[in-house]
CSV table of C-alpha atoms and ligand atoms in Angstrom, one decimal:
chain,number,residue,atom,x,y,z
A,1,UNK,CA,77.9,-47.8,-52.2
A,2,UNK,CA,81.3,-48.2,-50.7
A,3,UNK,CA,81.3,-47.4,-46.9
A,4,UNK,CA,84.0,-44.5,-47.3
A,5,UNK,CA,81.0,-42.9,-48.3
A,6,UNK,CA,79.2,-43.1,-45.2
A,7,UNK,CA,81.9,-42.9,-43.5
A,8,UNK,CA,82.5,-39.3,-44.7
A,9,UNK,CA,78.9,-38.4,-43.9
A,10,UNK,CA,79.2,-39.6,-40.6
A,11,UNK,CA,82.5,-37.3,-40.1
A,12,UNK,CA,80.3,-34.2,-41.8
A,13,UNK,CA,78.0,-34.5,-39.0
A,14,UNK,CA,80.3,-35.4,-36.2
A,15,UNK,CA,81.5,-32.0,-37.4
A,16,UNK,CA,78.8,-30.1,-37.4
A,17,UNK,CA,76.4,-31.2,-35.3
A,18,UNK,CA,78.7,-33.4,-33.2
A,19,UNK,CA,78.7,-37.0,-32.5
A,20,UNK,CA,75.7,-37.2,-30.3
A,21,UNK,CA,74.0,-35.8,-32.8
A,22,UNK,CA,75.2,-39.0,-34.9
A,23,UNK,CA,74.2,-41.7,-32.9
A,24,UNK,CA,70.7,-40.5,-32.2
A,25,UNK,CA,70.4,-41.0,-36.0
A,26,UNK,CA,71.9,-44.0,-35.8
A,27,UNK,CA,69.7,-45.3,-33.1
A,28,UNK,CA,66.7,-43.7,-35.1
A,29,UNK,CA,67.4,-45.3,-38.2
A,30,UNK,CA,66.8,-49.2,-38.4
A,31,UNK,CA,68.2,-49.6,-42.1
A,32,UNK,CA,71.6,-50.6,-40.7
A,33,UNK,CA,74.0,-51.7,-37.7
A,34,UNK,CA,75.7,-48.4,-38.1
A,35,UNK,CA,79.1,-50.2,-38.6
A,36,UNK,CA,80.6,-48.9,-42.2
A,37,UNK,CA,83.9,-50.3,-43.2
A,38,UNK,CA,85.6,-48.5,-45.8
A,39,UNK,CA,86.4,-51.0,-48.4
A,40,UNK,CA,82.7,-52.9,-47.7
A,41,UNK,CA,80.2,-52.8,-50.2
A,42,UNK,CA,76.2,-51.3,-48.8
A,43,UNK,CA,72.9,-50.9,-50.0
A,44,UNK,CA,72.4,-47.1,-51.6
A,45,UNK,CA,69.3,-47.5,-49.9
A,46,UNK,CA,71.3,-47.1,-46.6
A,47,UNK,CA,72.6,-44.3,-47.3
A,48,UNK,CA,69.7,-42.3,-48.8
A,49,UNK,CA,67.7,-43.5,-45.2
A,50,UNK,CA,70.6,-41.9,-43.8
A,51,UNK,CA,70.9,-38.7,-45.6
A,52,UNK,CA,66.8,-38.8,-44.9
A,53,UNK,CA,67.5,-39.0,-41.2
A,54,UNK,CA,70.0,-35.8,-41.1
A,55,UNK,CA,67.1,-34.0,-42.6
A,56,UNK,CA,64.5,-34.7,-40.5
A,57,UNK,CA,67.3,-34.1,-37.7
A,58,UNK,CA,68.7,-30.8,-38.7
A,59,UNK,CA,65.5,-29.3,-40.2
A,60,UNK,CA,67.3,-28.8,-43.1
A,61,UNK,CA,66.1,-29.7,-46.9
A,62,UNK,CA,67.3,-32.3,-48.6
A,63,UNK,CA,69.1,-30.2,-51.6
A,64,UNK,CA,70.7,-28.2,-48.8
A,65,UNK,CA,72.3,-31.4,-46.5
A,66,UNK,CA,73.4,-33.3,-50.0
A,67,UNK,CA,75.0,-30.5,-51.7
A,68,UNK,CA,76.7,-29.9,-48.6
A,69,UNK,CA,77.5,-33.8,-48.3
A,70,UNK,CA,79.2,-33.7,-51.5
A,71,UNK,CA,81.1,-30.4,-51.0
A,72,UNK,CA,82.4,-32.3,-48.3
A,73,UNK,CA,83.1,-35.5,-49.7
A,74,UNK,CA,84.9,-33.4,-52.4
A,75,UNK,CA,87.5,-32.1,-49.6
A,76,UNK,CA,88.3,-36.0,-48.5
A,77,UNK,CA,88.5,-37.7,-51.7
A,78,UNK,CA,91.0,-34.7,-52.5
A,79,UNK,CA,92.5,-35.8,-49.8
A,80,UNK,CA,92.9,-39.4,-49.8
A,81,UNK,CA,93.4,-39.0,-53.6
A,82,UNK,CA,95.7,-36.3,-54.7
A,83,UNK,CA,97.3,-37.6,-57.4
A,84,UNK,CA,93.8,-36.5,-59.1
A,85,UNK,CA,94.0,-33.0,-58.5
A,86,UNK,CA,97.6,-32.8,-59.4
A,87,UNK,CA,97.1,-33.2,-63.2
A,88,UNK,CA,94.4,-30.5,-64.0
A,89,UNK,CA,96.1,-27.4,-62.3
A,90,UNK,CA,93.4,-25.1,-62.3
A,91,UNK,CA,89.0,-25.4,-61.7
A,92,UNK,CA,88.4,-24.7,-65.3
A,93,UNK,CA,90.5,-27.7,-66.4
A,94,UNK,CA,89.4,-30.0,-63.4
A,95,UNK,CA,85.8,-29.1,-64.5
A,96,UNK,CA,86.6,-30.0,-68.0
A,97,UNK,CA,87.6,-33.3,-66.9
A,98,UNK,CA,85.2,-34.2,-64.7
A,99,UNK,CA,84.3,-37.1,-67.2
A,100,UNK,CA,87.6,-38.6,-67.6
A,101,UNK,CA,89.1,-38.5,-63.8
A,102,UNK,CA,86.5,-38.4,-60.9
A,103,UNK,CA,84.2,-40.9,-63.1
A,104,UNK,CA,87.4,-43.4,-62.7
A,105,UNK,CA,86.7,-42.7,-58.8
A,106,UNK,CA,83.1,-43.0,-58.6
A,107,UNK,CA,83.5,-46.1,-60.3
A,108,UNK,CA,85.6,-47.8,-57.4
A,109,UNK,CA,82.9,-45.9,-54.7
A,110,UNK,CA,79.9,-47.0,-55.7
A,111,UNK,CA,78.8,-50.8,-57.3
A,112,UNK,CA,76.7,-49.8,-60.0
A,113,UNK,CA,77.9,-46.0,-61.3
A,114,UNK,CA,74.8,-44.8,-63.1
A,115,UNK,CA,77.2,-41.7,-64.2
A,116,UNK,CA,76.1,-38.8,-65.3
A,117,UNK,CA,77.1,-37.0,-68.7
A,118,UNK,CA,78.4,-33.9,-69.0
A,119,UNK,CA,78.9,-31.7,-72.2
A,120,UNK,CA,81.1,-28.4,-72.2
A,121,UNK,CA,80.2,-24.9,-73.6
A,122,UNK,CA,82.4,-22.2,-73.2
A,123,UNK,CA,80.2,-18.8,-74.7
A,124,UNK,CA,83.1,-16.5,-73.0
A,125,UNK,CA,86.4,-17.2,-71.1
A,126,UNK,CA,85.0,-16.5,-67.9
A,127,UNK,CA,82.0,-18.7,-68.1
A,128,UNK,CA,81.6,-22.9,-68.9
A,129,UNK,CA,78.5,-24.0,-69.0
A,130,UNK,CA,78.1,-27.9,-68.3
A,131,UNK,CA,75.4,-29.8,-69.7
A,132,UNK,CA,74.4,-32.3,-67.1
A,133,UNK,CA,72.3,-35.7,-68.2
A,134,UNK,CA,71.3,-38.3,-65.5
A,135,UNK,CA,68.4,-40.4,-64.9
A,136,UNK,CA,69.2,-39.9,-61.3
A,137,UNK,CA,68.7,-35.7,-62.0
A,138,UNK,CA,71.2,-35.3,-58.9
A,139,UNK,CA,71.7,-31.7,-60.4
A,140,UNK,CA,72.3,-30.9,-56.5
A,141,UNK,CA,75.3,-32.8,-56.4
A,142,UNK,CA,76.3,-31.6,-59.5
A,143,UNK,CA,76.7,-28.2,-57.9
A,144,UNK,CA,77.9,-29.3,-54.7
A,145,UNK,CA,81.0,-30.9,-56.5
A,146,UNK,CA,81.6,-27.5,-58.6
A,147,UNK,CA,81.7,-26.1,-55.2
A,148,UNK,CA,83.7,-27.7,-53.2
A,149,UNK,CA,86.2,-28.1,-56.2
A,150,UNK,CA,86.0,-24.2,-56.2
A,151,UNK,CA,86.9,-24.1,-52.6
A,152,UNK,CA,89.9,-26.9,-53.5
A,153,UNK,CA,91.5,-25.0,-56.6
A,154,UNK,CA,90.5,-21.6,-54.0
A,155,UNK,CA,89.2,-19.8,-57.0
A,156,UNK,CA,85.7,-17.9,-56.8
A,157,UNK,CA,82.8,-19.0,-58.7
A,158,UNK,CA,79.1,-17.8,-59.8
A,159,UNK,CA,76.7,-21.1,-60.3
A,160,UNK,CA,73.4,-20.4,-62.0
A,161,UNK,CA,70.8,-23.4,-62.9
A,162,UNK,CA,68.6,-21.7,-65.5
A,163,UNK,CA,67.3,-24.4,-67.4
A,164,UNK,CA,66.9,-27.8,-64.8
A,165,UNK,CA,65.6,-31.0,-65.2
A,166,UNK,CA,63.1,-30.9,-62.5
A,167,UNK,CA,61.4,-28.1,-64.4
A,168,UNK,CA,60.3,-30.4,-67.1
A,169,UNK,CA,63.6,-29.8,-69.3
A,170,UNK,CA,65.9,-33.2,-70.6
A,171,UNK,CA,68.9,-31.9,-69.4
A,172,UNK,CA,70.3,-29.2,-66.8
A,173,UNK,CA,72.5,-26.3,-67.6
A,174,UNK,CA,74.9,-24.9,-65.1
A,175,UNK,CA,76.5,-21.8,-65.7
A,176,UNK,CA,80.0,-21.5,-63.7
A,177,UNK,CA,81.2,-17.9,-64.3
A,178,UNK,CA,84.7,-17.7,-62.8
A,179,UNK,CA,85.7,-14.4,-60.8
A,180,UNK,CA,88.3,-12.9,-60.9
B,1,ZN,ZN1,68.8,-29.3,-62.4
């Protein structure tokens, strides 16, 4: 993974929990030198140790601190990339193109994209439902980049997860009802 990525986690918890915070995970975790360049290519192991250490730091659970991750990584790729956002001018749309447009994205973050699939249904105009395949099941960050594309496009949303992958089904279903 590219080492915007960490860099962006390290700014989340700089944020949050401050940077104090960030070295003593740092000094804790032995996986790396703690030096990320941007452009540099590191082990996804590095990261996930990372992520691993946040938890164990902020008492928080793991779906919580990496939906919140990507939420947040949402805002900064929006911002260092807005050219992508421009095109599809409203969350429905961008949601829609998911495949398409932030895939071309990933694929320049991270050095083996195992990308997920996504599949549209749209019962009613106010709801999509995405069908999310990945042998990753990251279904967390899934939702986490619904919401913090909600929070870009400032429109409210409704997510439900009825039928998930880590209750035995082969795909998850996310229901994004859009309010008005
Ligand atoms: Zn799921």
């Amino acid at each position: 993974m590219k080492g915007v990525i960490f860099n962006v986690l390290e700014e989340m918890v700089e944020e949050h929990c401050g940077m104090a915070v960030w070295n003593e995970i740092l000094n804790e975790d032995l996986s790396g030198d703690g030096i990320y360049t941007a452009g540099e290519s590191y082990p996804d192991e590095q990261l996930f140790s990372l992520v691993e250490a946040v938890c164990a730091r902020t008492k928080l659970p793991m779906e919580k601190v990496v939906g919140d991750f990507v939420e947040f990584l949402f805002a900064q790729l929006a911002a260092r990339h807005p050219v992508f956002l421009e095109n599809p001018t409203d969350l429905k749309s961008f949601l829609k193109s998911i495949d398409s447009v932030i895939h071309v994205e990933v694929r320049k973050l991270y050095d083996n994209p195992n990308l997920p699939e996504f599949e549209y249904d749209e019962p009613d105009p106010d709801i999509l439902v995405m069908h999310y395949r990945s042998p990753r099941k990251l279904c967390v960050l899934a939702e986490g980049l619904i919401r913090g594309a909600a929070a870009h496009y400032k429109t409210s949303v409704e997510i439900s997860h009825p039928i998930c992958m880590h209750k035995g089904a082969d795909r998850c279903d996310l229901h994004v009802r859009f309010l008005p």
